[in-house]
mmCIF file of C-alpha atoms in Angstrom:
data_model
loop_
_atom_site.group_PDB
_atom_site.id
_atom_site.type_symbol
_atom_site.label_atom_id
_atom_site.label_comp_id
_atom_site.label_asym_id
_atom_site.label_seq_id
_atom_site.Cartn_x
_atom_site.Cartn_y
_atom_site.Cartn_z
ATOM 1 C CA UNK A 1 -27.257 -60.253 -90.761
ATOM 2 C CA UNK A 2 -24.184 -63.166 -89.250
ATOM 3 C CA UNK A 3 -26.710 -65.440 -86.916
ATOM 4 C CA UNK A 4 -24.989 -66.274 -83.399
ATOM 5 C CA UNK A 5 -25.104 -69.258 -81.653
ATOM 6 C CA UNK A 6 -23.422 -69.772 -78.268
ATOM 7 C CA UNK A 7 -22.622 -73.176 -77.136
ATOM 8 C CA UNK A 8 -21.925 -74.502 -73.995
ATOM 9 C CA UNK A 9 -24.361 -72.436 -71.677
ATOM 10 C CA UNK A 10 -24.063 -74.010 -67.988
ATOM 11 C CA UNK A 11 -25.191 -70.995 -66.003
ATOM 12 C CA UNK A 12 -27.455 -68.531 -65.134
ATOM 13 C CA UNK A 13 -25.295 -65.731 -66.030
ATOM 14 C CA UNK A 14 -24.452 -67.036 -69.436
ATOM 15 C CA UNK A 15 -27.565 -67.914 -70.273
ATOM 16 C CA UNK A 16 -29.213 -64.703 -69.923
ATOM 17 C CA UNK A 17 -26.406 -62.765 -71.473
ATOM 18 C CA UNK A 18 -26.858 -64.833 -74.379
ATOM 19 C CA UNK A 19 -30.197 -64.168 -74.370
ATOM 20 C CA UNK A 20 -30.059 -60.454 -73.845
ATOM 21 C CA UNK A 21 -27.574 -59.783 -76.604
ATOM 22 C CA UNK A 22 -29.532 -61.538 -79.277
ATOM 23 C CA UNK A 23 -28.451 -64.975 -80.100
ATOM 24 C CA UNK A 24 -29.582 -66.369 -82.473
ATOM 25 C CA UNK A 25 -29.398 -69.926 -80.947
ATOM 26 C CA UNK A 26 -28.102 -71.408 -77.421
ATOM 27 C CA UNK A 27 -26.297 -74.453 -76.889
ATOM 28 C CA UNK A 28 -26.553 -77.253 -74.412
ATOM 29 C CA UNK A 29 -23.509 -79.444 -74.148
ATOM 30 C CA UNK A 30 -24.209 -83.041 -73.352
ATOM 31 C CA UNK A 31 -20.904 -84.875 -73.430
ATOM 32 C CA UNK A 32 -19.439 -85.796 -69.887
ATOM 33 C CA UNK A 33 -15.473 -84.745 -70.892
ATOM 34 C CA UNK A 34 -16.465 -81.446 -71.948
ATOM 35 C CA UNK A 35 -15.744 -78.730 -69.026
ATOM 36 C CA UNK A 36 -19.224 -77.433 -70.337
ATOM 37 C CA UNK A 37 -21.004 -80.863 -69.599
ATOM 38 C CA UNK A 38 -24.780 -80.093 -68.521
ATOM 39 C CA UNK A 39 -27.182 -83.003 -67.129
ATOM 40 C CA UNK A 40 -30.517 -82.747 -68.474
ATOM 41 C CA UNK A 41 -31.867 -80.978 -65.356
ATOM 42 C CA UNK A 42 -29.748 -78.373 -64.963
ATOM 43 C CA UNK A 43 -30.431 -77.630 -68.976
ATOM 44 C CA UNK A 44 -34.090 -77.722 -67.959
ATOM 45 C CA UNK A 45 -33.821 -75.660 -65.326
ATOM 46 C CA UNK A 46 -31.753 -73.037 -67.469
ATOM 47 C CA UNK A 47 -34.134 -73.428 -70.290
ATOM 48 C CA UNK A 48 -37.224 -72.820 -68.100
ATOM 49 C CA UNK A 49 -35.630 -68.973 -66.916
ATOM 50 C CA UNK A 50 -37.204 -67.535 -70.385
ATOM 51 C CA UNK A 51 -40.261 -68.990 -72.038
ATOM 52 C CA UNK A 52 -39.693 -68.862 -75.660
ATOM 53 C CA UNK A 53 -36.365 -66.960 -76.694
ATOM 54 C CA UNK A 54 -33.703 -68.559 -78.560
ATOM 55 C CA UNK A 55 -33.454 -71.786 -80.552
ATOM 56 C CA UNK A 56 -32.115 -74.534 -78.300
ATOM 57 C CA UNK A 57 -29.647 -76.761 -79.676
ATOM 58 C CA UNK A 58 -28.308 -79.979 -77.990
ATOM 59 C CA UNK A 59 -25.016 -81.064 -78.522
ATOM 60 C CA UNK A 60 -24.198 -84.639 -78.142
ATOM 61 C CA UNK A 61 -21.025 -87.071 -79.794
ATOM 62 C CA UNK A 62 -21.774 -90.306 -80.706
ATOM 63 C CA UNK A 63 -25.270 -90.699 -79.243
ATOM 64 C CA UNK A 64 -27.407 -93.385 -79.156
ATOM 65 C CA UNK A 65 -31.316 -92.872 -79.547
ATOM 66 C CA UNK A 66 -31.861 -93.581 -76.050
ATOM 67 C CA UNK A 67 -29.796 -91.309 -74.860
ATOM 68 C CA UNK A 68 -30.642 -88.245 -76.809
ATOM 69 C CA UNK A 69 -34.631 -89.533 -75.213
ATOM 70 C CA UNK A 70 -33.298 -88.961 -71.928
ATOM 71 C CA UNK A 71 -32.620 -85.475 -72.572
ATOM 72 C CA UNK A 72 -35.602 -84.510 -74.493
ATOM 73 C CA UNK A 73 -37.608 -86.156 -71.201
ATOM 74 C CA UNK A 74 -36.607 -83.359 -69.620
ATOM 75 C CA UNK A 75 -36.826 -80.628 -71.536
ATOM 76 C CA UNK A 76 -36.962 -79.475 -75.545
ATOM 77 C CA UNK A 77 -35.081 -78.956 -77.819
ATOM 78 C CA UNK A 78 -34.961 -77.480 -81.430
ATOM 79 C CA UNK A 79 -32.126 -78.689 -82.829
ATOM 80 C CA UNK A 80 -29.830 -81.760 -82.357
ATOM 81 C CA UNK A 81 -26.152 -81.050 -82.958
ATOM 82 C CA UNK A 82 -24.200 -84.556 -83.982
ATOM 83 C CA UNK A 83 -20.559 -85.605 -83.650
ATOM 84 C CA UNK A 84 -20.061 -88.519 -85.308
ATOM 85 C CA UNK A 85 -23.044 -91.657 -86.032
ATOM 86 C CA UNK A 86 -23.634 -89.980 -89.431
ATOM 87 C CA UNK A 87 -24.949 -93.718 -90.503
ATOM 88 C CA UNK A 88 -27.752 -93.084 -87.655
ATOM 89 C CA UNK A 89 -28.675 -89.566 -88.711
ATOM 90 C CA UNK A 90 -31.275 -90.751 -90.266
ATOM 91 C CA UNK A 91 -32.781 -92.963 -87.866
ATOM 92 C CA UNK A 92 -32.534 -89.982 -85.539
ATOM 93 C CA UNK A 93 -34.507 -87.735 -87.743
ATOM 94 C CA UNK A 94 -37.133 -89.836 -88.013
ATOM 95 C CA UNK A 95 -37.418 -91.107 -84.331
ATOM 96 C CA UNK A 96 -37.253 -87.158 -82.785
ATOM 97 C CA UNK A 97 -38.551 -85.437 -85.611
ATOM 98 C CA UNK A 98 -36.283 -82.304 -85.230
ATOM 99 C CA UNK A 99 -33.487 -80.433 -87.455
ATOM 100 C CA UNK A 100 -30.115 -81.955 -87.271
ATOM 101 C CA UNK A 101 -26.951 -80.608 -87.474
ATOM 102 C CA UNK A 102 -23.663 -82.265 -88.712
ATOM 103 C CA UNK A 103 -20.294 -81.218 -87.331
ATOM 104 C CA UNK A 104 -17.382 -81.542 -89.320
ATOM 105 C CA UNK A 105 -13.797 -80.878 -88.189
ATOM 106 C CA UNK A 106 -11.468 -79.969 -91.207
ATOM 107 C CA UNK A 107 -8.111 -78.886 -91.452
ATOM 108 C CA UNK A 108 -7.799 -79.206 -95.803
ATOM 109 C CA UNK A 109 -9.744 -78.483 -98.500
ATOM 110 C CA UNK A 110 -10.397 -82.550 -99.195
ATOM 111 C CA UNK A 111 -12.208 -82.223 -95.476
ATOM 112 C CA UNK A 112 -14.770 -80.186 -96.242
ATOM 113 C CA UNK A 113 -17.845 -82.220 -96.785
ATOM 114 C CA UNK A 114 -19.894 -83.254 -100.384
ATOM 115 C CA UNK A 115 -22.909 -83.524 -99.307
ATOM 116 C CA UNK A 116 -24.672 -83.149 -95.386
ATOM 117 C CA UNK A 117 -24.433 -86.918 -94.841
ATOM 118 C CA UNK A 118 -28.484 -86.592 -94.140
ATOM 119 C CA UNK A 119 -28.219 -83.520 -91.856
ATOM 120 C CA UNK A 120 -30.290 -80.646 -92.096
ATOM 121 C CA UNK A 121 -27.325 -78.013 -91.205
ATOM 122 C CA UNK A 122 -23.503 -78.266 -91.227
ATOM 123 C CA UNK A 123 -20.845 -76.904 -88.438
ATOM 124 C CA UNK A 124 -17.460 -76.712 -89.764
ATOM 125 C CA UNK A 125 -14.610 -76.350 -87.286
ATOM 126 C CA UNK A 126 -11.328 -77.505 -87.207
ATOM 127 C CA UNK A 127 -10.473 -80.869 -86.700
ATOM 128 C CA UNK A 128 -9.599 -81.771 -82.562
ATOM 129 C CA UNK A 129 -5.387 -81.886 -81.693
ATOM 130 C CA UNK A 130 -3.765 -84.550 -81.653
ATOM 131 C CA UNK A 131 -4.891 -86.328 -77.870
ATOM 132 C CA UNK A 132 -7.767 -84.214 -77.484
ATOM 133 C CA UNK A 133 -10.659 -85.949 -75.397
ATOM 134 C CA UNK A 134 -13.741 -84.183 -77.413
ATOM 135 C CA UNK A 135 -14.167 -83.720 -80.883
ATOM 136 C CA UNK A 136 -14.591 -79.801 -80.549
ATOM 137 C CA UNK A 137 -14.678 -77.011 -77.809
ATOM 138 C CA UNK A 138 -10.604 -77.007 -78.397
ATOM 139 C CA UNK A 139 -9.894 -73.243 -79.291
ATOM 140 C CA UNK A 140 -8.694 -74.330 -82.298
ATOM 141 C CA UNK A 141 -8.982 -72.013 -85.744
ATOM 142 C CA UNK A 142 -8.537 -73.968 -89.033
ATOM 143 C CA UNK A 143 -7.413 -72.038 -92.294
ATOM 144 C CA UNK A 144 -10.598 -70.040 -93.239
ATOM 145 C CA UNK A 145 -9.255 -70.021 -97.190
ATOM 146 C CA UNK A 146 -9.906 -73.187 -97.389
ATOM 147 C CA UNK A 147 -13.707 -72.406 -97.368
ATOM 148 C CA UNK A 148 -12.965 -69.761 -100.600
ATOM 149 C CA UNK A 149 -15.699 -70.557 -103.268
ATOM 150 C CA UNK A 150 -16.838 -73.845 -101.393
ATOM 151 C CA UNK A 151 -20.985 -73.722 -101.697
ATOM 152 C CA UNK A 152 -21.993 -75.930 -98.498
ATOM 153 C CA UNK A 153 -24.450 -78.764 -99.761
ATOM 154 C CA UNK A 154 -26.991 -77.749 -96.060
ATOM 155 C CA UNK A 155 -26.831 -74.294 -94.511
ATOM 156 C CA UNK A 156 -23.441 -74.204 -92.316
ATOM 157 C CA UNK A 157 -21.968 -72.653 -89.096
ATOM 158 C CA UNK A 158 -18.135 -71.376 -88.935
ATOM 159 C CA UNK A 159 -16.520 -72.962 -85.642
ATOM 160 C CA UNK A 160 -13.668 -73.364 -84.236
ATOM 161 C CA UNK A 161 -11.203 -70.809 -82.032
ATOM 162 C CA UNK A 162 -13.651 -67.622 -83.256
ATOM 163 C CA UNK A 163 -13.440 -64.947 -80.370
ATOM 164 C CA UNK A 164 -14.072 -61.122 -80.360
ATOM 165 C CA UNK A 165 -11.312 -60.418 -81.899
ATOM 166 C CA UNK A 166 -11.399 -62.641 -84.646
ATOM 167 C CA UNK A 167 -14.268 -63.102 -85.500
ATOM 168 C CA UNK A 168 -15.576 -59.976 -87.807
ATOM 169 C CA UNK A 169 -12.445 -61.127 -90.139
ATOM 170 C CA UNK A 170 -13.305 -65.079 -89.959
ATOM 171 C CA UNK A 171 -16.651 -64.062 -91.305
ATOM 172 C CA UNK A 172 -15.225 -61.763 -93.867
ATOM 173 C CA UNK A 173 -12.686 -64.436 -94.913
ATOM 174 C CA UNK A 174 -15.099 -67.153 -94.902
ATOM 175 C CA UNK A 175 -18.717 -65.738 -96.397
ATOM 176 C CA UNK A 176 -20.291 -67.723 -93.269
ATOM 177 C CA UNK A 177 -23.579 -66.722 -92.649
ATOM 178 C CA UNK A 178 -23.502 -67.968 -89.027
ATOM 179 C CA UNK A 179 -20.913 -68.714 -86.428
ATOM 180 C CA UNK A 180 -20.547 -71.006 -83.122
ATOM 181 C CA UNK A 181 -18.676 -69.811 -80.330
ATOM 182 C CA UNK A 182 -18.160 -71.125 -76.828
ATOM 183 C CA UNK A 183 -14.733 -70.906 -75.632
ATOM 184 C CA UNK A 184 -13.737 -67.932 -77.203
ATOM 185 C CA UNK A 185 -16.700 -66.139 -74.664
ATOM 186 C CA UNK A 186 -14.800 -67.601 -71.704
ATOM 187 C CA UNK A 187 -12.169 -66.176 -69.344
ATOM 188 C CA UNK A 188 -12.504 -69.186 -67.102
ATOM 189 C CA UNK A 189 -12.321 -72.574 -68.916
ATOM 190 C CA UNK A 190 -15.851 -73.894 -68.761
ATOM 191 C CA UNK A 191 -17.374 -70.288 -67.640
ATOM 192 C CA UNK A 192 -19.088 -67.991 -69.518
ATOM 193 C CA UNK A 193 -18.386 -64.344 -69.576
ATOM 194 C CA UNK A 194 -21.278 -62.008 -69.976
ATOM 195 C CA UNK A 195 -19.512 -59.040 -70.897
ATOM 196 C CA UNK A 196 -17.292 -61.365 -74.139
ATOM 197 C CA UNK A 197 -20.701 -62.704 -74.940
ATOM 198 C CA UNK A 198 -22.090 -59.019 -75.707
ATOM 199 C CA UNK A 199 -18.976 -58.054 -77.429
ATOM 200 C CA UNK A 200 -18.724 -61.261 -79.519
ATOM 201 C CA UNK A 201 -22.275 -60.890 -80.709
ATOM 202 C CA UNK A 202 -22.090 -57.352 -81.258
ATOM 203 C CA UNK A 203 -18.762 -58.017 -83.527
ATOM 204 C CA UNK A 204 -20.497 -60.793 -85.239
ATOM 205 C CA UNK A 205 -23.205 -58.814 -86.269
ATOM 206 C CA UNK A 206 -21.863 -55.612 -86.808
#
C-alpha cells in the first residue's frame, strides 16, 4: 500500500480531511516565505483537534537547533523534515531525539543522493526554478525515469508537482513507496481542498 503524506496543513478543514481520508502523515510548514507558513500555535492548536492520528512531520529549511526547540515547546512532533544543514543533521538527531528526513531536489540522475547524509528518510523532489524563494512547494515535477533502478540508501518520499491526476502514474513510473503532496491538493495557493485531498489519497492508494 503507497503511504500519503500531506504537507502544508494550515487549517481546520485541511487538517481533518487529511485525517479522514487516511494519511499516512501530516505536514506542518515552518518557513515564513512559504504561503503555507504555520507559527507554532496555530500548528498546536491544529494538532490538538485529534488526539493521536497521523504522524506529524515538521518542515523547516535551514534551521538552527533553537529554532526547531521553539516549535517542539509548543507542540510534538514525529518527524523533522530538513532543507538544507545536512552537516547539522546529526547534531539534530541527537539533541531532539526524533526521525529525520532529508529533502533532496534533483533534476538528473548525478542528483540523486549516495547515501542519506545522516537522515533517517529521504524526499526527492525536483530541484526549485530558477528565482524561487523556497526550496520546494513549487509545483514542479522532475523526470520520474531518472529514479529507474535507483535503490534509495534511507526509505524515500516522491515529491514534487504530484496531483490527482498524476500521481497513480508517478508512482507507477517511479516504484515510490510513498509520496508528498501539498500544492497539488490546492485550488487556492496556500489553501487546502478537502475534496482533492480525498481524491489524491484515494488515487495514491488505489
Amino acid at each position: 500500500m503507497i503511504r500519503v503524506k500531506i504537507c502544508g496543513i494550515n487549517g481546520p478543514a485541511g487538517f481533518e480531511a487529511a485525517v479522514e481520508n487516511g494519511a499516512d502523515w501530516v505536514g506542518f510548514v515552518f518557513f515564513p516565505p512559504s504561503p503555507r507558513f504555520v507559527t507554532a500555535t496555530t500548528a498546536a492548536s491544529l494538532s490538538a483537534r485529534l488526539a493521536g492520528g497521523p504522524p506529524r512531520v515538521g518542515l523547516f529549511v535551514e534551521p538552527t537547533v533553537a529554532a526547531i526547540a521553539d516549535v517542539l515547546d509548543h507542540l510534538k512532533l514525529d518527524v523533522l523534515q530538513i532543507y538544507g544543514a545536512v552537516e547539522a543533521l546529526p547534531a539534530i538527531r541527537e539533541r531532539f531525539g526524533l526521525p529525520i528526513w532529508r529533502a533532496v531536489g534533483v533534476s538528473a540522475r548525478a542528483d540523486l543522493p549516495d547515501d542519506a547524509g545522516g537522515a533517517d528518510g529521504l524526499v526527492i523532489e525536483a530541484k526549485p526554478p530558477a528565482g524561487a524563494d523556497r526550496p520546494g512547494g513549487n509545483a514542479a515535477c522532475f523526470d520520474w525515469s531518472i529514479l529507474q533502478g535507483w535503490k534509495g540508501s534511507a526509505p524515500w518520499l516522491l515529491a514534487g508537482g504530484l496531483t490527482v491526476d498524476n500521481v497513480a502514474v508517478a508512482v507507477r513510473q517511479t516504484g515510490a513507496s510513498a509520496v508528498d503532496v501539498s500544492s497539488g491538493v490546492e485550488r487556492t495557493k496556500g489553501v487546502k481542498d478537502p475534496e482533492l485531498i480525498r481524491r489524491f489519497i484515494s488515487a495514491a492508494k488505489g
